[in-house]
mmCIF file of C-alpha atoms in Angstrom:
data_model
loop_
_atom_site.group_PDB
_atom_site.id
_atom_site.type_symbol
_atom_site.label_atom_id
_atom_site.label_comp_id
_atom_site.label_asym_id
_atom_site.label_seq_id
_atom_site.Cartn_x
_atom_site.Cartn_y
_atom_site.Cartn_z
ATOM 1 C CA GLU A 589 20.301 -0.729 -1.245
ATOM 2 C CA ALA A 590 17.012 -2.729 -1.098
ATOM 3 C CA GLN A 591 14.426 -0.977 -3.485
ATOM 4 C CA VAL A 592 11.719 -1.371 -5.887
ATOM 5 C CA THR A 593 11.936 0.857 -9.532
ATOM 6 C CA GLN A 594 9.335 2.079 -11.407
ATOM 7 C CA ASN A 595 9.476 3.771 -14.512
ATOM 8 C CA PRO A 596 8.571 6.328 -15.880
ATOM 9 C CA ARG A 597 7.827 8.514 -12.553
ATOM 10 C CA TYR A 598 5.496 10.713 -14.538
ATOM 11 C CA LEU A 599 3.112 10.108 -17.753
ATOM 12 C CA ILE A 600 1.080 12.041 -19.894
ATOM 13 C CA THR A 601 -0.870 10.056 -22.838
ATOM 14 C CA VAL A 602 -3.699 10.108 -25.183
ATOM 15 C CA THR A 603 -6.440 7.582 -25.241
ATOM 16 C CA GLY A 604 -5.702 4.564 -26.704
ATOM 17 C CA LYS A 605 -1.969 4.906 -26.708
ATOM 18 C CA LYS A 606 -0.474 1.599 -25.188
ATOM 19 C CA LEU A 607 2.026 1.834 -22.880
ATOM 20 C CA THR A 608 3.727 0.155 -19.928
ATOM 21 C CA VAL A 609 4.957 1.122 -16.611
ATOM 22 C CA THR A 610 7.895 -1.142 -15.404
ATOM 23 C CA CYS A 611 8.750 -2.737 -11.789
ATOM 24 C CA SER A 612 11.732 -4.065 -10.752
ATOM 25 C CA GLN A 613 12.609 -5.239 -7.252
ATOM 26 C CA ASN A 614 16.347 -6.315 -6.073
ATOM 27 C CA MET A 615 15.160 -8.271 -2.972
ATOM 28 C CA ASN A 616 14.266 -11.538 -4.523
ATOM 29 C CA HIS A 617 10.873 -11.164 -3.600
ATOM 30 C CA GLU A 618 8.508 -13.914 -4.877
ATOM 31 C CA TYR A 619 5.128 -11.928 -4.486
ATOM 32 C CA MET A 620 4.587 -8.625 -6.737
ATOM 33 C CA SER A 621 1.583 -6.486 -6.728
ATOM 34 C CA TRP A 622 0.355 -3.314 -8.613
ATOM 35 C CA TYR A 623 -2.050 -0.830 -6.444
ATOM 36 C CA ARG A 624 -3.848 2.261 -8.016
ATOM 37 C CA GLN A 625 -4.312 4.944 -5.595
ATOM 38 C CA ASP A 626 -7.092 7.720 -5.859
ATOM 39 C CA PRO A 627 -8.424 10.489 -3.736
ATOM 40 C CA GLY A 628 -10.772 9.258 -1.250
ATOM 41 C CA LEU A 629 -10.395 5.463 -2.233
ATOM 42 C CA GLY A 630 -7.042 4.624 -1.082
ATOM 43 C CA LEU A 631 -4.933 1.887 -2.382
ATOM 44 C CA ARG A 632 -6.669 -0.529 -4.688
ATOM 45 C CA GLN A 633 -4.767 -3.915 -5.788
ATOM 46 C CA ILE A 634 -5.021 -4.518 -9.632
ATOM 47 C CA TYR A 635 -3.049 -7.164 -10.277
ATOM 48 C CA TYR A 636 -0.504 -9.466 -8.207
ATOM 49 C CA SER A 637 1.778 -12.251 -8.865
ATOM 50 C CA MET A 638 2.895 -14.782 -6.462
ATOM 51 C CA ASN A 639 5.714 -16.277 -8.582
ATOM 52 C CA VAL A 640 7.153 -16.516 -11.991
ATOM 53 C CA GLU A 641 4.645 -17.074 -14.565
ATOM 54 C CA VAL A 642 1.703 -17.110 -12.091
ATOM 55 C CA THR A 643 -0.434 -13.805 -11.952
ATOM 56 C CA ASP A 644 -4.048 -13.298 -10.983
ATOM 57 C CA LYS A 645 -6.395 -10.285 -11.025
ATOM 58 C CA GLY A 646 -7.048 -8.147 -7.878
ATOM 59 C CA ASP A 647 -10.031 -6.067 -6.963
ATOM 60 C CA VAL A 648 -9.795 -3.637 -9.979
ATOM 61 C CA PRO A 649 -8.196 -5.451 -12.856
ATOM 62 C CA GLU A 650 -10.118 -3.936 -16.270
ATOM 63 C CA GLY A 651 -7.815 -2.616 -18.775
ATOM 64 C CA TYR A 652 -4.950 -3.833 -17.275
ATOM 65 C CA LYS A 653 -2.302 -6.888 -17.966
ATOM 66 C CA VAL A 654 0.836 -7.905 -16.364
ATOM 67 C CA SER A 655 3.543 -10.452 -16.903
ATOM 68 C CA ARG A 656 5.872 -12.373 -14.938
ATOM 69 C CA LYS A 657 8.542 -13.416 -16.946
ATOM 70 C CA GLU A 658 11.638 -12.945 -14.484
ATOM 71 C CA LYS A 659 10.946 -13.049 -10.919
ATOM 72 C CA ARG A 660 12.783 -9.351 -10.316
ATOM 73 C CA ASN A 661 10.174 -7.750 -13.151
ATOM 74 C CA PHE A 662 6.614 -7.257 -13.035
ATOM 75 C CA PRO A 663 5.736 -4.735 -15.713
ATOM 76 C CA LEU A 664 1.804 -3.039 -15.869
ATOM 77 C CA ILE A 665 0.620 -3.034 -19.312
ATOM 78 C CA LEU A 666 -2.116 -0.748 -20.532
ATOM 79 C CA GLU A 667 -3.338 -1.578 -23.629
ATOM 80 C CA SER A 668 -5.762 1.263 -24.668
ATOM 81 C CA PRO A 669 -5.490 3.551 -21.960
ATOM 82 C CA SER A 670 -8.608 5.698 -20.836
ATOM 83 C CA PRO A 671 -9.272 8.678 -19.198
ATOM 84 C CA ASN A 672 -10.908 6.951 -16.006
ATOM 85 C CA GLN A 673 -7.180 5.316 -15.855
ATOM 86 C CA THR A 674 -5.790 8.766 -14.552
ATOM 87 C CA SER A 675 -4.113 7.912 -11.564
ATOM 88 C CA LEU A 676 -1.110 7.252 -9.303
ATOM 89 C CA TYR A 677 0.385 3.666 -9.548
ATOM 90 C CA PHE A 678 2.372 1.634 -7.252
ATOM 91 C CA CYS A 679 4.297 -1.425 -7.515
ATOM 92 C CA ALA A 680 5.017 -3.489 -4.439
ATOM 93 C CA SER A 681 6.797 -6.460 -3.374
ATOM 94 C CA LYS A 682 7.296 -8.938 -0.389
ATOM 95 C CA TRP A 683 8.474 -12.344 0.231
ATOM 96 C CA GLY A 684 5.160 -13.924 0.325
ATOM 97 C CA ALA A 685 3.402 -14.352 3.619
ATOM 98 C CA ASN A 686 0.656 -12.538 5.170
ATOM 99 C CA THR A 687 2.789 -11.070 7.577
ATOM 100 C CA ASP A 688 5.604 -9.734 5.705
ATOM 101 C CA THR A 689 6.117 -6.399 4.785
ATOM 102 C CA GLN A 690 5.579 -5.060 1.271
ATOM 103 C CA TYR A 691 8.226 -2.826 0.123
ATOM 104 C CA PHE A 692 6.504 -0.109 -2.270
ATOM 105 C CA GLY A 693 8.095 1.777 -5.507
ATOM 106 C CA PRO A 694 8.376 5.660 -5.428
ATOM 107 C CA GLY A 695 4.787 6.024 -7.655
ATOM 108 C CA THR A 696 4.160 6.444 -11.199
ATOM 109 C CA ARG A 697 1.550 9.326 -12.045
ATOM 110 C CA LEU A 698 0.021 8.581 -14.812
ATOM 111 C CA THR A 699 -2.797 11.015 -17.141
ATOM 112 C CA VAL A 700 -4.596 9.939 -19.926
ATOM 113 C CA LEU A 701 -6.021 12.610 -22.131
ATOM 114 C CA ALA B 81 -13.840 -10.224 2.885
ATOM 115 C CA GLN B 82 -11.782 -7.917 5.014
ATOM 116 C CA SER B 83 -11.937 -4.125 5.254
ATOM 117 C CA VAL B 84 -10.520 -1.262 6.992
ATOM 118 C CA THR B 85 -12.365 1.926 7.960
ATOM 119 C CA GLN B 86 -10.315 4.799 8.991
ATOM 120 C CA LEU B 87 -12.094 8.021 10.874
ATOM 121 C CA GLY B 88 -11.274 11.224 9.560
ATOM 122 C CA SER B 89 -9.600 11.870 6.148
ATOM 123 C CA HIS B 90 -7.746 14.757 7.820
ATOM 124 C CA VAL B 91 -6.554 15.228 11.175
ATOM 125 C CA SER B 92 -4.725 18.508 12.518
ATOM 126 C CA VAL B 93 -2.468 18.559 15.689
ATOM 127 C CA SER B 94 -0.264 21.058 16.934
ATOM 128 C CA GLU B 95 3.205 20.265 17.225
ATOM 129 C CA GLY B 96 4.194 18.582 20.506
ATOM 130 C CA ALA B 97 0.356 17.184 21.078
ATOM 131 C CA LEU B 98 -0.539 13.658 20.683
ATOM 132 C CA VAL B 99 -1.135 12.411 17.606
ATOM 133 C CA LEU B 100 -4.394 9.772 17.291
ATOM 134 C CA LEU B 101 -5.056 8.336 14.089
ATOM 135 C CA ARG B 102 -8.045 5.851 14.121
ATOM 136 C CA CYS B 103 -8.466 2.435 12.185
ATOM 137 C CA ASN B 104 -11.368 -0.212 12.694
ATOM 138 C CA TYR B 105 -11.213 -3.613 10.815
ATOM 139 C CA SER B 106 -13.505 -6.089 9.793
ATOM 140 C CA SER B 107 -12.410 -9.502 9.468
ATOM 141 C CA SER B 108 -14.079 -12.799 9.887
ATOM 142 C CA VAL B 109 -10.730 -14.439 11.171
ATOM 143 C CA PRO B 110 -7.828 -12.876 12.931
ATOM 144 C CA PRO B 111 -6.122 -10.675 10.748
ATOM 145 C CA TYR B 112 -2.382 -9.153 10.525
ATOM 146 C CA LEU B 113 -2.831 -5.173 10.589
ATOM 147 C CA PHE B 114 -0.413 -2.663 9.301
ATOM 148 C CA TRP B 115 0.221 0.878 9.435
ATOM 149 C CA TYR B 116 2.082 2.658 6.479
ATOM 150 C CA VAL B 117 2.812 6.147 5.784
ATOM 151 C CA GLN B 118 3.540 8.324 2.730
ATOM 152 C CA TYR B 119 5.273 11.444 3.086
ATOM 153 C CA PRO B 120 4.980 13.727 -0.257
ATOM 154 C CA ASN B 121 5.884 12.605 -3.881
ATOM 155 C CA GLN B 122 7.227 8.816 -2.395
ATOM 156 C CA GLY B 123 5.871 5.842 -1.628
ATOM 157 C CA LEU B 124 4.594 4.064 1.245
ATOM 158 C CA GLN B 125 6.642 3.044 4.017
ATOM 159 C CA LEU B 126 6.003 0.582 6.538
ATOM 160 C CA LEU B 127 5.564 2.476 10.077
ATOM 161 C CA LEU B 128 4.604 -0.847 12.306
ATOM 162 C CA LYS B 129 2.810 -4.153 11.941
ATOM 163 C CA TYR B 130 0.900 -6.512 14.343
ATOM 164 C CA THR B 131 1.025 -10.023 13.550
ATOM 165 C CA SER B 132 -0.685 -11.873 16.442
ATOM 166 C CA ALA B 133 2.273 -11.296 19.115
ATOM 167 C CA ALA B 134 2.041 -8.558 21.496
ATOM 168 C CA THR B 135 -1.210 -6.796 21.189
ATOM 169 C CA LEU B 136 0.600 -3.008 21.832
ATOM 170 C CA VAL B 137 3.467 -2.851 18.414
ATOM 171 C CA LYS B 138 5.794 -0.373 18.304
ATOM 172 C CA GLY B 139 6.845 1.023 15.267
ATOM 173 C CA ILE B 140 9.475 3.621 13.625
ATOM 174 C CA ASN B 141 9.658 7.496 14.666
ATOM 175 C CA GLY B 142 7.891 6.839 17.988
ATOM 176 C CA PHE B 143 4.637 5.660 16.884
ATOM 177 C CA GLU B 144 2.610 2.888 18.474
ATOM 178 C CA ALA B 145 -0.527 0.839 18.054
ATOM 179 C CA GLU B 146 -2.594 -1.430 19.848
ATOM 180 C CA PHE B 147 -4.456 -3.803 18.657
ATOM 181 C CA LYS B 148 -7.579 -4.315 20.696
ATOM 182 C CA LYS B 149 -10.228 -7.425 19.375
ATOM 183 C CA SER B 150 -13.311 -6.650 21.494
ATOM 184 C CA GLU B 151 -13.119 -2.818 19.636
ATOM 185 C CA THR B 152 -12.100 -4.118 16.494
ATOM 186 C CA SER B 153 -9.866 -1.196 16.650
ATOM 187 C CA PHE B 154 -5.897 -0.737 15.810
ATOM 188 C CA HIS B 155 -5.480 3.058 16.254
ATOM 189 C CA LEU B 156 -2.200 4.604 15.670
ATOM 190 C CA THR B 157 -0.482 6.938 18.367
ATOM 191 C CA LYS B 158 2.237 9.290 19.193
ATOM 192 C CA PRO B 159 2.867 11.193 22.542
ATOM 193 C CA SER B 160 4.257 14.207 20.986
ATOM 194 C CA ALA B 161 3.537 15.717 17.591
ATOM 195 C CA HIS B 162 6.916 16.616 15.172
ATOM 196 C CA MET B 163 6.412 18.641 11.947
ATOM 197 C CA SER B 164 8.272 15.875 10.139
ATOM 198 C CA ASP B 165 5.086 13.773 10.665
ATOM 199 C CA ALA B 166 2.978 15.308 8.332
ATOM 200 C CA ALA B 167 2.227 12.573 6.093
ATOM 201 C CA GLU B 168 -0.368 10.571 4.644
ATOM 202 C CA TYR B 169 -1.421 7.159 6.826
ATOM 203 C CA PHE B 170 -2.934 4.310 5.706
ATOM 204 C CA CYS B 171 -4.120 1.276 7.739
ATOM 205 C CA ALA B 172 -4.102 -1.811 6.096
ATOM 206 C CA VAL B 173 -5.411 -5.457 7.118
ATOM 207 C CA SER B 174 -4.868 -8.934 5.679
ATOM 208 C CA VAL B 175 -5.789 -12.283 6.412
ATOM 209 C CA PRO B 176 -4.040 -15.587 6.929
ATOM 210 C CA TYR B 177 -5.108 -17.720 4.054
ATOM 211 C CA PHE B 178 -3.065 -19.262 1.246
ATOM 212 C CA GLY B 179 -3.213 -17.324 -2.053
ATOM 213 C CA ASN B 180 -3.555 -13.677 -2.756
ATOM 214 C CA GLU B 181 -1.970 -12.919 0.657
ATOM 215 C CA LYS B 182 -2.751 -8.975 -0.341
ATOM 216 C CA LEU B 183 -3.191 -5.697 2.049
ATOM 217 C CA THR B 184 -6.484 -4.499 2.020
ATOM 218 C CA PHE B 185 -6.145 -0.311 2.318
ATOM 219 C CA GLY B 186 -8.199 2.188 4.061
ATOM 220 C CA THR B 187 -8.796 5.350 2.653
ATOM 221 C CA GLY B 188 -6.126 7.235 4.340
ATOM 222 C CA THR B 189 -5.820 10.027 7.088
ATOM 223 C CA ARG B 190 -3.944 13.302 6.160
ATOM 224 C CA LEU B 191 -2.090 14.764 9.403
ATOM 225 C CA THR B 192 -1.268 18.421 9.393
ATOM 226 C CA ILE B 193 1.000 19.571 12.177
ATOM 227 C CA ILE B 194 0.484 22.946 13.010
ATOM 228 C CA PRO B 195 3.595 25.104 14.359
#
């Protein structure tokens, strides 16, 4: 089954404790992206990757890091989480063109205390 | 830069009634437009998309949307609402240029169906 998986689905942590949210897709997509969803703000892009070893900032990159060492994986790293990073996070992937459908993971609900 | 405005953060309709969710876009170049649906505790899935072919686009679950350039709109409609349509709906825009072919999302509209 074609899918985007994320782990963990739920995470409660404390300020300053480094964490990683994993994302994996099995569709051989080139483009991958991370979004955060906050009430009243919709989804905002954090980082994206056009292909392996190619990553760049989206609209709200502060406090986040990413890496793309393999085509299928695109982990999101919070080196020192803060309460304002409490949010619902989605990973997405697509082939690459503007017209392509983005496929979304199930989401990771992160709470930073 | 492109942007999307969704009018009405909450919309309630009776079962069997017309569903109309509004979306207006802003873009300096011809855009590609998408509607995504998010069911509770799930990720987003594509309902339909406009990619400069036919202006009336049909999607899954009986939804359709019409691209109107003169009104810069891409409203989502369904003739008869079903209880299973209760969800949050997001309009999104993408512009064709090499680089970050990202989606820019609206703030979402939560659709409630009244039995």
